[in-house]
Tab-separated table of C-alpha atoms and ligand atoms in Angstrom:
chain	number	residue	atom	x	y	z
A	1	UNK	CA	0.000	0.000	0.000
A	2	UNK	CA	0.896	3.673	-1.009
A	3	UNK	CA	1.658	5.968	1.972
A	4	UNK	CA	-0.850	7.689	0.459
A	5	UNK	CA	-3.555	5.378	0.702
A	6	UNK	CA	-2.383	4.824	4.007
A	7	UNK	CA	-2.790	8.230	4.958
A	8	UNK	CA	-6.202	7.940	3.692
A	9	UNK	CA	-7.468	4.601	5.256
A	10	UNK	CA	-6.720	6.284	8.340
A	11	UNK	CA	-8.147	9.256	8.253
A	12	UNK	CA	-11.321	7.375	7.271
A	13	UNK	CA	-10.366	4.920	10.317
A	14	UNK	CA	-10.525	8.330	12.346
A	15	UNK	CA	-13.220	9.195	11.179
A	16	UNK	CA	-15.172	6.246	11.535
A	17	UNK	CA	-14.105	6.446	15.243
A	18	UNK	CA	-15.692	9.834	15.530
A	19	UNK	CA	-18.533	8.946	14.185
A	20	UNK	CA	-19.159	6.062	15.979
A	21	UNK	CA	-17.884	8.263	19.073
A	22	UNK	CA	-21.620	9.912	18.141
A	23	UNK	CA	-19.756	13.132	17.009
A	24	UNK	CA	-21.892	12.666	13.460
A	25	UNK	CA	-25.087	14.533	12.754
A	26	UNK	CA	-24.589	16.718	15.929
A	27	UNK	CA	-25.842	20.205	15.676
A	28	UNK	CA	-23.157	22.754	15.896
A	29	UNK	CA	-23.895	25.644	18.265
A	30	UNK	CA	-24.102	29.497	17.170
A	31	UNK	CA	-21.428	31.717	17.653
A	32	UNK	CA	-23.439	33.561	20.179
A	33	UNK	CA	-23.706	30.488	22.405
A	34	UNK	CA	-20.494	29.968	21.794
A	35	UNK	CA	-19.411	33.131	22.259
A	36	UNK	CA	-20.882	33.291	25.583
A	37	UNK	CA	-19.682	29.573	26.996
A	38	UNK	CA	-15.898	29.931	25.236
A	39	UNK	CA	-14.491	33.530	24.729
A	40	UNK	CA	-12.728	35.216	27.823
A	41	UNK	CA	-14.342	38.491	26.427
A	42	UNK	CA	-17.277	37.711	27.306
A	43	UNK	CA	-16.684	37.216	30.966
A	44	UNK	CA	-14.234	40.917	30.574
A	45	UNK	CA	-17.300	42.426	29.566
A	46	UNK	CA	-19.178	41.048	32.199
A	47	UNK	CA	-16.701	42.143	34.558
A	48	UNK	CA	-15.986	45.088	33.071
A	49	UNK	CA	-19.518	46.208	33.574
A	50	UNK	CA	-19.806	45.377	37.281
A	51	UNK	CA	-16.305	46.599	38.153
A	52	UNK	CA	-17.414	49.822	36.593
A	53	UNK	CA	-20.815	49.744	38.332
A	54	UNK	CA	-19.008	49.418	41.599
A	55	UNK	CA	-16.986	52.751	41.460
A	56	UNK	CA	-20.386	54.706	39.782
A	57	UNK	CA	-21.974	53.398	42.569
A	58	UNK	CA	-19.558	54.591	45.352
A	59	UNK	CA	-20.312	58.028	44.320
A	60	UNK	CA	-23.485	58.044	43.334
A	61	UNK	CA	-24.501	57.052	46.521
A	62	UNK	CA	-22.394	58.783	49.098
A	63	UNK	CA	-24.389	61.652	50.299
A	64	UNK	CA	-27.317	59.045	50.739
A	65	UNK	CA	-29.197	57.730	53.747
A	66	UNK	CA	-29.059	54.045	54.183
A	67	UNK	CA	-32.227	52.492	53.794
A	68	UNK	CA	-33.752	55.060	51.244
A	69	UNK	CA	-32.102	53.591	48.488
A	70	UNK	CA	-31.536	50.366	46.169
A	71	UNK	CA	-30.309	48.958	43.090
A	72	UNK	CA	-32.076	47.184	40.784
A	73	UNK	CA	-30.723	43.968	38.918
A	74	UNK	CA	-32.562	41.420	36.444
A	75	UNK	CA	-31.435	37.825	36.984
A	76	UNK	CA	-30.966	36.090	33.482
A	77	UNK	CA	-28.116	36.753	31.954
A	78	UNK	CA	-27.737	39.537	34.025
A	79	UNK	CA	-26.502	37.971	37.561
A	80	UNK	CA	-26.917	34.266	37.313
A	81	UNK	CA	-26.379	32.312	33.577
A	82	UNK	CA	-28.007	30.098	31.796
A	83	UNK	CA	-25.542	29.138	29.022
A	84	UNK	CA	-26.268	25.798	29.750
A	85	UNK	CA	-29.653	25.749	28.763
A	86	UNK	CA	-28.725	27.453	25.337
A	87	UNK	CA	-25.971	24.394	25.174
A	88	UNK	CA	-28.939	22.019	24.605
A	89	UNK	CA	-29.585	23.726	21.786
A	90	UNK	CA	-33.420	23.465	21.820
A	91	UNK	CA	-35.976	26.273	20.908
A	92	UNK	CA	-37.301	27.680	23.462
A	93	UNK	CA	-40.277	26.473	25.264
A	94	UNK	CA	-42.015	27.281	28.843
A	95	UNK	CA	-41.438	23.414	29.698
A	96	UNK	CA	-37.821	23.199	28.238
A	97	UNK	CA	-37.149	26.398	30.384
A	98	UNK	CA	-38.561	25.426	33.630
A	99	UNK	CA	-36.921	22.229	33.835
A	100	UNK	CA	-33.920	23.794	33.696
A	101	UNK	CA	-34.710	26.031	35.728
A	102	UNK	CA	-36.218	23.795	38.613
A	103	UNK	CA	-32.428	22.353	38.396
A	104	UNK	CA	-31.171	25.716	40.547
A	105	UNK	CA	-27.938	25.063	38.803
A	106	UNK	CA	-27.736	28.719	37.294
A	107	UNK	CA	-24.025	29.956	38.400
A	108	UNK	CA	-23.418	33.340	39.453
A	109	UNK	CA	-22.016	36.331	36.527
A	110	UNK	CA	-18.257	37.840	36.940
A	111	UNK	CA	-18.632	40.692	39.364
A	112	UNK	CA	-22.615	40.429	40.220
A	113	UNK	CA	-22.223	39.307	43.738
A	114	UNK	CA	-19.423	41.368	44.343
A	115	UNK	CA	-21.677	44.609	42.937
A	116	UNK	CA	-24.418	43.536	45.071
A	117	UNK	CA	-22.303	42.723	48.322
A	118	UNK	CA	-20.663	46.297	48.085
A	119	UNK	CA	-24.484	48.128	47.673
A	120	UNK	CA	-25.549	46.138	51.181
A	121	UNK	CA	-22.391	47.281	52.593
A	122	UNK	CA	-23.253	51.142	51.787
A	123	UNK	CA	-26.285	51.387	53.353
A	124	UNK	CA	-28.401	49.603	50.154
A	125	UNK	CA	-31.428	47.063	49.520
A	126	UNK	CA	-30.807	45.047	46.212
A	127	UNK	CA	-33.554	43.887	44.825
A	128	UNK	CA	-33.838	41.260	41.435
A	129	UNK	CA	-36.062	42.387	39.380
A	130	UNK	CA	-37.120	39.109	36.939
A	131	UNK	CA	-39.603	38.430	34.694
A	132	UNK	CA	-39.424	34.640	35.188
A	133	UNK	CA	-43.226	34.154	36.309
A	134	UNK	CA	-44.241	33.074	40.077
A	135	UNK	CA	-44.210	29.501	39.318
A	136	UNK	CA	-40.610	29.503	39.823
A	137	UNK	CA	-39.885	31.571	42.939
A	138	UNK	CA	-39.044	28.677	45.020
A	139	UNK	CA	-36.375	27.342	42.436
A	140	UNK	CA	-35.065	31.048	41.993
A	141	UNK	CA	-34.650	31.452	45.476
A	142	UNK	CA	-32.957	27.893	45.574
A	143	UNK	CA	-30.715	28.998	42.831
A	144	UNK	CA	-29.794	32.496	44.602
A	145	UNK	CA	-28.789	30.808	48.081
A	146	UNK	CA	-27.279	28.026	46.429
A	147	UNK	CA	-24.412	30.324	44.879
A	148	UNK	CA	-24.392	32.251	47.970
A	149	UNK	CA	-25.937	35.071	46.183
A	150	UNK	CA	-26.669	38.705	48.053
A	151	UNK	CA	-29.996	40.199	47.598
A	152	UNK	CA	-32.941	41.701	49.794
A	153	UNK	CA	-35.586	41.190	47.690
A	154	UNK	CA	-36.823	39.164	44.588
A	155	UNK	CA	-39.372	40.199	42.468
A	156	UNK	CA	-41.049	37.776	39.838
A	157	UNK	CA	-43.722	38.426	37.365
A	158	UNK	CA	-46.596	37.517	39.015
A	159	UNK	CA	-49.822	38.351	40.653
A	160	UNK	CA	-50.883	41.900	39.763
A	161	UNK	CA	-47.590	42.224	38.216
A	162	UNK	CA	-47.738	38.940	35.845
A	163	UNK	CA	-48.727	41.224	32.921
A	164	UNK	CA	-45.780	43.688	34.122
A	165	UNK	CA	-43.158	42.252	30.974
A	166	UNK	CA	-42.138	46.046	30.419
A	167	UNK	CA	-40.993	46.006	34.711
A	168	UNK	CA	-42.222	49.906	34.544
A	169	UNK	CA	-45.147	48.904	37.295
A	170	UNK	CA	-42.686	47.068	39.650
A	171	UNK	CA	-40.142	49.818	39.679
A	172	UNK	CA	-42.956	51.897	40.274
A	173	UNK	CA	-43.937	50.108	42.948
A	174	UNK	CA	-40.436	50.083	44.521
A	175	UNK	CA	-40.144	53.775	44.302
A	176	UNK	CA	-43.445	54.560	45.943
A	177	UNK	CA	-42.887	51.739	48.805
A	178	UNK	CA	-46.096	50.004	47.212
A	179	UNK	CA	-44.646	46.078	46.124
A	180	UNK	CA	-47.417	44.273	46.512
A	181	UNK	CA	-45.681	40.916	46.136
A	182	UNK	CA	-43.416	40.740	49.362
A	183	UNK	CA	-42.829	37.995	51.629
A	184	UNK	CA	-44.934	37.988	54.625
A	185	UNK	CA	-44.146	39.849	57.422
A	186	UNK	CA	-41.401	41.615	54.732
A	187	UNK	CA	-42.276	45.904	54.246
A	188	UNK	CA	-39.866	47.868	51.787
A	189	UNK	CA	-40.347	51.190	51.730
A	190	UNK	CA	-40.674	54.081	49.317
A	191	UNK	CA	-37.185	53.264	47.780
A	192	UNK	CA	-34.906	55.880	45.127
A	193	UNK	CA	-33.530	53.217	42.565
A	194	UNK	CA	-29.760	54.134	42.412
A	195	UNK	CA	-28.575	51.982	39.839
A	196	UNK	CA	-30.403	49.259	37.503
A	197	UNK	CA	-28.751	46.472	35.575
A	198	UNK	CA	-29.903	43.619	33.353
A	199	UNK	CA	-29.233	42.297	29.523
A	200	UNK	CA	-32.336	44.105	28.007
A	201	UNK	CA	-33.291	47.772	27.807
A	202	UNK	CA	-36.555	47.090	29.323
A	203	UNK	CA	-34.490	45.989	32.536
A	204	UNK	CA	-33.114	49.741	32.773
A	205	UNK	CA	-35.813	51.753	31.472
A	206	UNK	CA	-39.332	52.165	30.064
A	207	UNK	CA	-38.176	51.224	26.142
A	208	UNK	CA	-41.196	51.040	24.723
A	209	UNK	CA	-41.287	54.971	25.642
A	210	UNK	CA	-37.993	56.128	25.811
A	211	UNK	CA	-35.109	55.375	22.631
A	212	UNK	CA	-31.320	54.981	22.951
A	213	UNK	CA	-30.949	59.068	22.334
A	214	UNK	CA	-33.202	59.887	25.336
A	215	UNK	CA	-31.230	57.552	27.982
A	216	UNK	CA	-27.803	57.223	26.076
A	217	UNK	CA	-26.250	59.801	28.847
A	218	UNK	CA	-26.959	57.030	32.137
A	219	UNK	CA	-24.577	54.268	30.351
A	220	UNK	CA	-21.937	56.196	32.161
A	221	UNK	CA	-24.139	57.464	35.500
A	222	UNK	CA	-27.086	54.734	36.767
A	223	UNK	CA	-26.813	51.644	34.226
A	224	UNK	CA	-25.102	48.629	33.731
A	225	UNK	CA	-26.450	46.606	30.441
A	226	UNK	CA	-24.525	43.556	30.225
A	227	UNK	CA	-24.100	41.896	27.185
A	228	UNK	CA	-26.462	39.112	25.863
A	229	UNK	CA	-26.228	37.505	21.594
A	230	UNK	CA	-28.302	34.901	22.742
A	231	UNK	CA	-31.634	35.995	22.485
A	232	UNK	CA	-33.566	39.060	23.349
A	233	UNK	CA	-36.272	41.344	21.937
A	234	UNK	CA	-34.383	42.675	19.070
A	235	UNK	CA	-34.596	38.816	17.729
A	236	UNK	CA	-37.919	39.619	15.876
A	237	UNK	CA	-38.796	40.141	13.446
A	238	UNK	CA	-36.141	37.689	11.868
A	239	UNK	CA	-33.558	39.542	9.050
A	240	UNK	CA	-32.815	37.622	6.204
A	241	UNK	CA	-29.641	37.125	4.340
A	242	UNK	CA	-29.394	40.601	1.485
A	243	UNK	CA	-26.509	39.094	-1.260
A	244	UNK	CA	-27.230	42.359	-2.944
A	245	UNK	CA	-26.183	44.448	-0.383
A	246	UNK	CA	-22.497	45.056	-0.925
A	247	UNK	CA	-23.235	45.502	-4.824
A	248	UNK	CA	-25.389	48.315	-4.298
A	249	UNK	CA	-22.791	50.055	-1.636
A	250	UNK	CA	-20.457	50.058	-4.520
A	251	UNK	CA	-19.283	53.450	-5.463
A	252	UNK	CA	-19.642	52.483	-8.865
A	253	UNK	CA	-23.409	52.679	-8.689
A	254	UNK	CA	-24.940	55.685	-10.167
A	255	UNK	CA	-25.836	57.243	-7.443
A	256	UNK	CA	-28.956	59.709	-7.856
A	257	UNK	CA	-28.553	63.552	-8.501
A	258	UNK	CA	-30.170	65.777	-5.615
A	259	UNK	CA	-32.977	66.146	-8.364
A	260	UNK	CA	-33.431	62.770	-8.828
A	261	UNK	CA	-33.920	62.457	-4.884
A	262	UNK	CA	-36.949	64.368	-4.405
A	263	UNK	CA	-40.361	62.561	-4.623
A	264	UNK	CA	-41.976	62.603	-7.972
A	265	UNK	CA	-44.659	65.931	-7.801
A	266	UNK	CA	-47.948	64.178	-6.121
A	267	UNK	CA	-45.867	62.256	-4.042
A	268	UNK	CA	-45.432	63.055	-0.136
A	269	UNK	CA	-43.213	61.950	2.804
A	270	UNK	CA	-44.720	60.081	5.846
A	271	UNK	CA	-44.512	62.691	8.014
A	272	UNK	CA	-46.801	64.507	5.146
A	273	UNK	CA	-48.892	61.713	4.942
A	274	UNK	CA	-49.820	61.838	9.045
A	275	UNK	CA	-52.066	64.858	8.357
A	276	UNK	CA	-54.262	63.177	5.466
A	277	UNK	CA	-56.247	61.011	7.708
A	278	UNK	CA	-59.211	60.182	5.081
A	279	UNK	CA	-56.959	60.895	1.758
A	280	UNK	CA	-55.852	58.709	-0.676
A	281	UNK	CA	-52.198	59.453	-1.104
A	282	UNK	CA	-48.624	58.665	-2.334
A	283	UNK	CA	-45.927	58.086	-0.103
A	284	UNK	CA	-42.559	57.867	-0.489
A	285	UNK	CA	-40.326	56.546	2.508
A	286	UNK	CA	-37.834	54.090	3.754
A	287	UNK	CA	-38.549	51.003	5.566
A	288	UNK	CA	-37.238	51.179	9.078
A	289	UNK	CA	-38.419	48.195	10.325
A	290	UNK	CA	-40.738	45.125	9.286
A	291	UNK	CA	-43.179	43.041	11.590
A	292	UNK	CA	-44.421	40.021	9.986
A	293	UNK	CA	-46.614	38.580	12.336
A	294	UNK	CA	-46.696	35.425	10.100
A	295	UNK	CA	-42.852	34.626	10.892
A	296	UNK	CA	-44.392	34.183	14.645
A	297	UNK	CA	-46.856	32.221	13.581
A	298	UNK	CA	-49.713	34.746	14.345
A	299	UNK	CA	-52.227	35.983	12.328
A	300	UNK	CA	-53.247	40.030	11.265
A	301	UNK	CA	-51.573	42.353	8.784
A	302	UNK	CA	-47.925	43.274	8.260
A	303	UNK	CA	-46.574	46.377	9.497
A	304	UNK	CA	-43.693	48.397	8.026
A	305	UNK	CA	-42.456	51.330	9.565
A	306	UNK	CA	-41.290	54.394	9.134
A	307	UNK	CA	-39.760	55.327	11.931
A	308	UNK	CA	-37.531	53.444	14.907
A	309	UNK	CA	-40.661	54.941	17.087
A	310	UNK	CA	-43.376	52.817	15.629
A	311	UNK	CA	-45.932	54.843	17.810
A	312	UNK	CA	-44.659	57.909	16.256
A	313	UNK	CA	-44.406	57.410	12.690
A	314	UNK	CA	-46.725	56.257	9.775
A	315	UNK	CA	-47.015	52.219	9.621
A	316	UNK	CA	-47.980	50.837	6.571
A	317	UNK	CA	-50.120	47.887	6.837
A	318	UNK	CA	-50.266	44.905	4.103
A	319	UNK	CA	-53.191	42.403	4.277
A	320	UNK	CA	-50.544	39.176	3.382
A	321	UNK	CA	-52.401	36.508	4.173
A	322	UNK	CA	-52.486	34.859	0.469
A	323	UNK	CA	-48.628	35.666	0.647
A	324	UNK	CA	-49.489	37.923	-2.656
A	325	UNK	CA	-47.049	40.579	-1.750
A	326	UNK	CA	-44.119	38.069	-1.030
A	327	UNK	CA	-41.927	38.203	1.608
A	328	UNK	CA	-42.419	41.315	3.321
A	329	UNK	CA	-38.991	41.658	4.658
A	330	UNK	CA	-37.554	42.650	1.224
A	331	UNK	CA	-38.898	45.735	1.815
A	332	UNK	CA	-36.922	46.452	5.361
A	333	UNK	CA	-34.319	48.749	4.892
A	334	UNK	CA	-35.368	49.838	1.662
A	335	UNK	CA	-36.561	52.790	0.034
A	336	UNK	CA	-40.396	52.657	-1.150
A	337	UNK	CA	-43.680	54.345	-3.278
A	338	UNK	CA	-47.155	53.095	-1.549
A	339	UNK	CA	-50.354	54.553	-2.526
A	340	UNK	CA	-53.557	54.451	-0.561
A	341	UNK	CA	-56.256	55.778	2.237
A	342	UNK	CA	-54.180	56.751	4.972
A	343	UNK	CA	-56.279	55.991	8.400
A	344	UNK	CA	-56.149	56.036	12.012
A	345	UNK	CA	-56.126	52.332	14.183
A	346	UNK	CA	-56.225	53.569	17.842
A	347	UNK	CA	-53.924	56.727	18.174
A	348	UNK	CA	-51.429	55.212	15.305
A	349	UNK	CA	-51.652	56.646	11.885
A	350	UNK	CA	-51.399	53.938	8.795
A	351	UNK	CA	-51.655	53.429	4.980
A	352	UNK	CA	-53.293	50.825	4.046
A	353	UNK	CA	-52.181	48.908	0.732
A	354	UNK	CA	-54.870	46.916	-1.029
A	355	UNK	CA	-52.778	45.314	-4.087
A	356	UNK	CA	-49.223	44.394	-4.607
A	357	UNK	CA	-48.972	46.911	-7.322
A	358	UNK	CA	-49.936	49.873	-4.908
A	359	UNK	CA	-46.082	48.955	-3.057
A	360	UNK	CA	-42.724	49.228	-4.960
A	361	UNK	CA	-39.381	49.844	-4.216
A	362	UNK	CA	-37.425	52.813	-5.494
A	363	UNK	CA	-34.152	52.921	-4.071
A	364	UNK	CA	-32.432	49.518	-3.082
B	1	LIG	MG1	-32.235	38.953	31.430
């Protein structure tokens, strides 16, 4: 035999080994899993974030009373992980979840304890702030002491607060001394939050309200966001793969003249549009974002907006049901003409589309 061939007999010896090792067909985890269970920079940021909590906290807090004040922390991904769970690689579901959760195996993030240890030690309550619902308190609490974890006070989603996904009732409640979910015989009260930190903006601040430009200032004063690829509300809608995208960056492209820019003469902006409730009309805007409720399996129309503040801006709605206008996401990010009635839903101003033909885009 060759050396060659022998080479090759045993590299398909190896990998027969492997295989039989179970090493075939096994799904190979996302770089944001892995990103999170492998790279040291992960656990710098995390530490990074508490170590610079710690010394924001120092000040912020020295001309305060102890007792009148707290911090605020989520739990998930914020001072306990669970990597682990995302190792298994499953999609997410309620049962999935709460097994692991009932497992209280969920270790403690770089720097949390020692963030919370040093706001008991200057006078402070810390209270988690999760939005895992009230079925598993007793395992959180398990969890918690099992790590040796130091808090005052957590707070789950539950009982008047089950609907409370946002958290802007519960810190409410903590600031007017009004938590109506404390341990018996426990009182907290009226409480100034001093710092908050968690893995999602709704952990820090009302962000269905409030965008990055309003708050950007406390990154450096009262919050801590740590870092979390894993999942999180900016997951959906899904984005797809654009292969076109670098082509039409090119500086070759023609790129339009000023002239060229301006709407054709009939045709208005969105913010035009907003005050021709009743009025057929012809917009001209870019996509800022696209909601397909389909890709959630859920029925009712698509919604593209036109601005980051979907409250604020004109939505334009697309009955999709027969799937007639195609994929609806080839129109995020993209420039587009859409004629018909504007209207009002609620307080939110929209266009409605009736064909395919009535939506096009201009600029890619
Ligand atoms: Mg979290």
């Amino acid at each position: 035999m060759k050396k060659s061939s022998l080479f090759v007999v045993s590299l398909l010896a190896v990998s027969i080994t492997l295989s039989s090792a179970g090493f075939a067909g096994r799904k190979q985890l996302g770089n944001d899993v892995v990103w999170v269970k492998r790279s040291a920079t992960y656990k710098c940021c995390v530490q990074q974030a508490y170590l610079n909590g710690m010394n924001r906290l120092r000040d912020l807090v020295k001309d305060k009373k102890p007792g009148t004040w707290c911090v605020v922390l989520d739990a998930d991904e914020t001072v306990i992980s669970n990597v682990i769970y995302q190792m298994a690689g499953l999609a997410y579901s309620k049962k999935s979840w709460n097994d692991w959760c009932k497992q209280a195996a969920a270790p403690a993030l770089p720097g949390a304890k020692e963030f919370c240890a040093l706001a008991q030690e200057l006078g402070g309550k810390v209270i988690i702030l999760t939005n895992r619902q009230g079925d598993l308190k007793e395992v959180t609490e398990k969890n918690l002491r099992k790590i040796d974890f130091p808090y005052d006070i957590l707070l789950l989603r539950e009982g008047p607060y089950a609907k409370d996904r946002t958290k802007v009732m519960r810190r409410e409640a903590i600031r007017k001394g009004t938590v109506k979910t404390l341990p018996a015989g426990v009182k907290l009260p009226p409480l100034e939050i001093a710092m908050l930190a968690g893995d999602q903006t709704h952990d820090l601040y009302d962000s269905y309200k409030l965008n990055f430009e309003d708050i950007k200032e406390r990154f450096g004063r009262d919050f801590i966001i740590l870092p979390n690829p894993m999942y999180g509300d900016w997951a959906s809608p899904p984005m797809y793969a654009d292969p076109g995208i670098i082509r039409a960056r090119l500086p070759s492209r023609k790129k339009p003249s000023s002239g060229d820019a301006r709407p054709a003469p009939g045709v208005i902006s969105w913010q035009e549009a907003m005050d021709k409730v009743g009025e057929n009309v012809v917009v001209e805007t870019e996509i800022v974002s696209v909601y397909d409720p389909a890709s959630r399996g859920k029925g009712g129309p698509v919604k593209l907006n036109t601005s980051r503040d979907w409250n604020e801006g004109l939505t334009i709605i697309l009955f999709n049901k027969d799937g007639s206008f195609g994929d609806p996401d080839r129109f995020n990010g993209k420039k587009v003409r859409a004629s018909g009635k504007i209207g009002t839903y609620h307080d939110a101003v929209q266009l409605t589309i009736g064909a395919p033909d009535d939506i096009e885009i201009v600029e890619e």
